[in-house]
CSV table of N, CA and C in Angstrom, one decimal:
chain,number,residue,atom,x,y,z
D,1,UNK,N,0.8,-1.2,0.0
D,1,UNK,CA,0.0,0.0,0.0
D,1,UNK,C,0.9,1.2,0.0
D,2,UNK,N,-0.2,2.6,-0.2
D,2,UNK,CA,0.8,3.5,-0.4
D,2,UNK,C,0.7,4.8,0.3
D,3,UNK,N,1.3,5.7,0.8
D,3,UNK,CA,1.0,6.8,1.4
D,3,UNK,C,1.1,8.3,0.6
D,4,UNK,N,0.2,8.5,-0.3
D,4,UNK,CA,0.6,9.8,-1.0
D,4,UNK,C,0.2,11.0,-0.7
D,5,UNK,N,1.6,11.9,-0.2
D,5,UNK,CA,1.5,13.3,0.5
D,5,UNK,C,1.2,14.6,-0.5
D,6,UNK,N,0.3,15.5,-0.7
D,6,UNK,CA,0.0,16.3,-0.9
D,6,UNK,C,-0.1,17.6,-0.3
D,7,UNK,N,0.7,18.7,-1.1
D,7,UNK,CA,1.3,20.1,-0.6
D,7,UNK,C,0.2,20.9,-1.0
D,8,UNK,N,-0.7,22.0,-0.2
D,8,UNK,CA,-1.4,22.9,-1.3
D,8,UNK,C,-0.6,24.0,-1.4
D,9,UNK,N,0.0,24.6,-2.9
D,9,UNK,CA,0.3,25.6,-3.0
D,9,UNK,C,-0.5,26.5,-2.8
D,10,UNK,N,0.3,27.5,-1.7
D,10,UNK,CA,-0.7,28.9,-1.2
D,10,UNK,C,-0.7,29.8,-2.1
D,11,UNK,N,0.1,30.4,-3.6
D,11,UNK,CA,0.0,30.7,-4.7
D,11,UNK,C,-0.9,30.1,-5.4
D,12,UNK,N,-0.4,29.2,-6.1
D,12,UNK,CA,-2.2,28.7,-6.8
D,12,UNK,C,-3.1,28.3,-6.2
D,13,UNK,N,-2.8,27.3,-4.9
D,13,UNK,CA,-4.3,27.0,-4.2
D,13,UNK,C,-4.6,25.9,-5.5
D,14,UNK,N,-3.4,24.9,-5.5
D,14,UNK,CA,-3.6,23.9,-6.1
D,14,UNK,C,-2.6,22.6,-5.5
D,15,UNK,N,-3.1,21.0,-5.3
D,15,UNK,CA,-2.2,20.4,-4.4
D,15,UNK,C,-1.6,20.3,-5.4
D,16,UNK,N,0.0,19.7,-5.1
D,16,UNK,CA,1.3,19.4,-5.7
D,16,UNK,C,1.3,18.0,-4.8
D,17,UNK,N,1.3,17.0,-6.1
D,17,UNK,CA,1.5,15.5,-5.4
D,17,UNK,C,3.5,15.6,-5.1
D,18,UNK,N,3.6,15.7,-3.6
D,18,UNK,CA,5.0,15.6,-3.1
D,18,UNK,C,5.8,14.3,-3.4
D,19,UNK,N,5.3,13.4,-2.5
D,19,UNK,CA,5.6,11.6,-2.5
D,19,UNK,C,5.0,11.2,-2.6
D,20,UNK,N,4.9,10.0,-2.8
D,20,UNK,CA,4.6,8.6,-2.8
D,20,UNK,C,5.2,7.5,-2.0
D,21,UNK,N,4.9,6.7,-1.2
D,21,UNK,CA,5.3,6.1,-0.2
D,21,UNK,C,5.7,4.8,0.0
D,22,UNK,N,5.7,3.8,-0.3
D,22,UNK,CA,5.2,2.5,0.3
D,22,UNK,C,5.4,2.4,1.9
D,23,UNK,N,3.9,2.1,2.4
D,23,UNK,CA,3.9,1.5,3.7
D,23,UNK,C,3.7,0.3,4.5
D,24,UNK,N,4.2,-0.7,4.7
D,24,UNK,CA,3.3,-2.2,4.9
D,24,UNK,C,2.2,-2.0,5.9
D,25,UNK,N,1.3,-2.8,5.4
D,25,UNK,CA,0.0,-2.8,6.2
D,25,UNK,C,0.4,-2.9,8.1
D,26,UNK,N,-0.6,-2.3,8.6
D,26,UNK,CA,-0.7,-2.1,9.9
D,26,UNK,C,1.2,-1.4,10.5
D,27,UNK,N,1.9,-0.7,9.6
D,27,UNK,CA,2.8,0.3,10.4
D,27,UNK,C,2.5,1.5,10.3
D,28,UNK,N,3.2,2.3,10.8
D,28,UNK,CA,2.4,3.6,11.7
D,28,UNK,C,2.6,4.2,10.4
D,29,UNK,N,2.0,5.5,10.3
D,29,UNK,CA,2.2,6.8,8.9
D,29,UNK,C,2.4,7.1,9.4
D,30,UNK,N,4.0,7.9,8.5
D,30,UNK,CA,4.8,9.2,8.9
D,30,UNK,C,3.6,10.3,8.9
D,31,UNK,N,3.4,10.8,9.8
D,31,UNK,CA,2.7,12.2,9.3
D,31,UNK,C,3.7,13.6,8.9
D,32,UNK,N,4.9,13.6,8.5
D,32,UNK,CA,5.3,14.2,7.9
D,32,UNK,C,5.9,14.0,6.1
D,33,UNK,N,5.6,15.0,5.5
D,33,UNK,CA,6.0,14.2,4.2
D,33,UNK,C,7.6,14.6,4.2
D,34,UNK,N,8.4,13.5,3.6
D,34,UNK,CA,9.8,12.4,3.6
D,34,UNK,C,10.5,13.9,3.0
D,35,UNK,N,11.4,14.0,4.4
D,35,UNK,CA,12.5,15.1,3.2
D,35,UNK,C,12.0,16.0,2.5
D,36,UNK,N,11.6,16.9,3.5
D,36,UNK,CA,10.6,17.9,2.7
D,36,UNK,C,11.0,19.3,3.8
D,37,UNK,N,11.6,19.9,2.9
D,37,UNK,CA,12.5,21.3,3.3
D,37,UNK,C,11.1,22.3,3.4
D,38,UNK,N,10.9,22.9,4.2
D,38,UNK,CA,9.3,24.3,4.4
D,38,UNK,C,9.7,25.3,3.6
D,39,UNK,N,9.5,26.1,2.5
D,39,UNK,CA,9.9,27.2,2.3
D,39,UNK,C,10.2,28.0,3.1
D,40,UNK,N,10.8,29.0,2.9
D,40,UNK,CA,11.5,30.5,4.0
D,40,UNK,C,9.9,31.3,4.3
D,41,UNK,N,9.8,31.6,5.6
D,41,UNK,CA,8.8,32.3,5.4
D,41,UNK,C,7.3,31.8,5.6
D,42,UNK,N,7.2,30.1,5.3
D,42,UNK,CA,5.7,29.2,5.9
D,42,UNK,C,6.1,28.6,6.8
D,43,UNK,N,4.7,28.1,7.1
D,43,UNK,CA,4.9,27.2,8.2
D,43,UNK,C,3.8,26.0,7.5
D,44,UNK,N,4.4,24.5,7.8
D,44,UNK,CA,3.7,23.3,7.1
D,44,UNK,C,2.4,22.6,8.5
D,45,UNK,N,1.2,22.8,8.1
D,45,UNK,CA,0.2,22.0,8.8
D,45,UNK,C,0.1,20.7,8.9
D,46,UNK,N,0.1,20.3,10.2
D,46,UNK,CA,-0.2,18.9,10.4
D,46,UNK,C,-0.9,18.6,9.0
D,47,UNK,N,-0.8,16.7,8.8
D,47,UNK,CA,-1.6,15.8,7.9
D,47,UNK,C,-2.9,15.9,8.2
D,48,UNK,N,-3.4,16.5,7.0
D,48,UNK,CA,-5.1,16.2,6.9
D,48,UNK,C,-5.4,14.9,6.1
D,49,UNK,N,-6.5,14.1,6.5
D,49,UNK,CA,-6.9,12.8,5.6
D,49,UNK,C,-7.8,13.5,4.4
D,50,UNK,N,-8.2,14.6,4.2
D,50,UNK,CA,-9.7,15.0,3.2
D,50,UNK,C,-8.5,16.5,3.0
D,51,UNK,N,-9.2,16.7,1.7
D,51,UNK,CA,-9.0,18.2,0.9
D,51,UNK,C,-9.0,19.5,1.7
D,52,UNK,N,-10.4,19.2,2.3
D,52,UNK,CA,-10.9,20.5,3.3
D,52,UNK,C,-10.4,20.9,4.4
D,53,UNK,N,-9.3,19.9,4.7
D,53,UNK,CA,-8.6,19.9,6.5
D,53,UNK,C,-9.7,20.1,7.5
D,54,UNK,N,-10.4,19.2,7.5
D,54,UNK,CA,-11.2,18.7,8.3
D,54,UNK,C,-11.0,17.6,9.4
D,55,UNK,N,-10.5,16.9,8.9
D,55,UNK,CA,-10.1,15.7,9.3
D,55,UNK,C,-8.7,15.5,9.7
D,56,UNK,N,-8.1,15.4,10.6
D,56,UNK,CA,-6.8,15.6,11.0
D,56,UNK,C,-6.2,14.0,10.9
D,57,UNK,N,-5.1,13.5,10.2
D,57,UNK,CA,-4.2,12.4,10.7
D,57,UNK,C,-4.5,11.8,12.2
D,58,UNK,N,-4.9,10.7,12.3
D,58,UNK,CA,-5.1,10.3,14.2
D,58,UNK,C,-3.5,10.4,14.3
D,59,UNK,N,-2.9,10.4,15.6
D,59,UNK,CA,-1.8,10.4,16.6
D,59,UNK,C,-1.6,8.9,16.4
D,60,UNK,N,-0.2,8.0,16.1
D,60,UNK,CA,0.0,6.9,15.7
D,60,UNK,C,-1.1,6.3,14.9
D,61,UNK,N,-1.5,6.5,13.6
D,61,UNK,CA,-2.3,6.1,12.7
D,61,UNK,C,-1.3,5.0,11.7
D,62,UNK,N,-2.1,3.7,11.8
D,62,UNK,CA,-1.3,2.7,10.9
D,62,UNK,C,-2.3,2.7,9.5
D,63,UNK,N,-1.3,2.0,8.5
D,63,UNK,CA,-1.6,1.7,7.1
D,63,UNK,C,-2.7,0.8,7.4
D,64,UNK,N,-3.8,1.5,6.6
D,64,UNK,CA,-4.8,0.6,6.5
D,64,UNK,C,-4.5,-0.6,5.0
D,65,UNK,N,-5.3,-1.0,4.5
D,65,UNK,CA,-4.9,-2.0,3.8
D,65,UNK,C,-5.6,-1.6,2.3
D,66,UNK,N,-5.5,0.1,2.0
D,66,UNK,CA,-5.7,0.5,1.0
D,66,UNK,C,-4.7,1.8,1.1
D,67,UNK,N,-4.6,2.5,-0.1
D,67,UNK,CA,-4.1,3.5,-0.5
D,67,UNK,C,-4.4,4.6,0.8
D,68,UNK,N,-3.4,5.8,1.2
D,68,UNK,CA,-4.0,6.8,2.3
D,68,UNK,C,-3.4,8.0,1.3
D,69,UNK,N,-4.5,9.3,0.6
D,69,UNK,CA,-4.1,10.3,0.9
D,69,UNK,C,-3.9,11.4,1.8
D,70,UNK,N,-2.3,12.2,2.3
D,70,UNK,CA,-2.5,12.9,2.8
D,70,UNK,C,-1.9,14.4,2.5
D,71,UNK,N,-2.8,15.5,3.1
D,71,UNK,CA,-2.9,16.5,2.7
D,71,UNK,C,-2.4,17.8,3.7
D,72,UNK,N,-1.4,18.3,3.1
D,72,UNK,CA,-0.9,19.5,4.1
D,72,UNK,C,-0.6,21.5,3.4
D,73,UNK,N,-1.4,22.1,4.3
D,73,UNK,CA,-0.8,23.7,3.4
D,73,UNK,C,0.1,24.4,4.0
D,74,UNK,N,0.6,24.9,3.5
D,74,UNK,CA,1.6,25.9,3.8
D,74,UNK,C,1.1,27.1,3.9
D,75,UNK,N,0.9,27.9,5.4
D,75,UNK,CA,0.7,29.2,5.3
D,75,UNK,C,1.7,30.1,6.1
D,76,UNK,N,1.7,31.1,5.3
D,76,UNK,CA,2.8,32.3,5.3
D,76,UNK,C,2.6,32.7,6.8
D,77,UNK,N,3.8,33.1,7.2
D,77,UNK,CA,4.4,33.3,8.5
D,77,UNK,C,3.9,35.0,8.4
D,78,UNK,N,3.6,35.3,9.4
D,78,UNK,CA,2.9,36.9,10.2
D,78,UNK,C,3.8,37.5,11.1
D,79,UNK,N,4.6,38.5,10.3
D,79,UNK,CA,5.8,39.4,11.5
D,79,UNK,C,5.1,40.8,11.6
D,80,UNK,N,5.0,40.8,13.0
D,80,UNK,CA,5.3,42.2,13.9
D,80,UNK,C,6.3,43.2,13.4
D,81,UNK,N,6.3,44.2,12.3
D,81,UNK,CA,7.0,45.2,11.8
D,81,UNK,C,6.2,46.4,12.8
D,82,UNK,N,7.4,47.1,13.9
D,82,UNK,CA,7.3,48.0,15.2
D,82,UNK,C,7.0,49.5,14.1
């Protein structure tokens, strides 16, 4: 089975398929996607299971015995200019 991580670009507001995975059935999902540097300036949201981030990754979540999309956005960092 497979774990495929998806980025929404905050510019287009379109996902960007990151990885692809293989996971054996019943080990835990990384909830982070594999070697994946944050741009300068975002910050990357926990794994959502659904489009809408609705649905959060459970806390040690294993491979079910089908394919898992998961979905994360990057939003821009907010500075205090005095």
């Amino acid at each position: 089975y497979q774990v495929i991580y998806w980025i929404l670009d905050p510019v287009s507001m379109e996902f960007d398929k990151y990885a692809t995975v293989p996971v054996i059935y019943g080990n835990t999902i990384n909830p982070v996607p594999p070697k994946y540097t944050v741009p300068e300036g975002y910050t990357l949201s926990a794994a959502y299971t659904d489009i809408s981030f609705k649905t959060p990754l459970e806390k040690d979540a294993t491979m079910p015995a089908n394919e898992v999309n998961l979905y994360f956005k990057l939003t821009a960092e907010k500075y205090d200019v005095p």
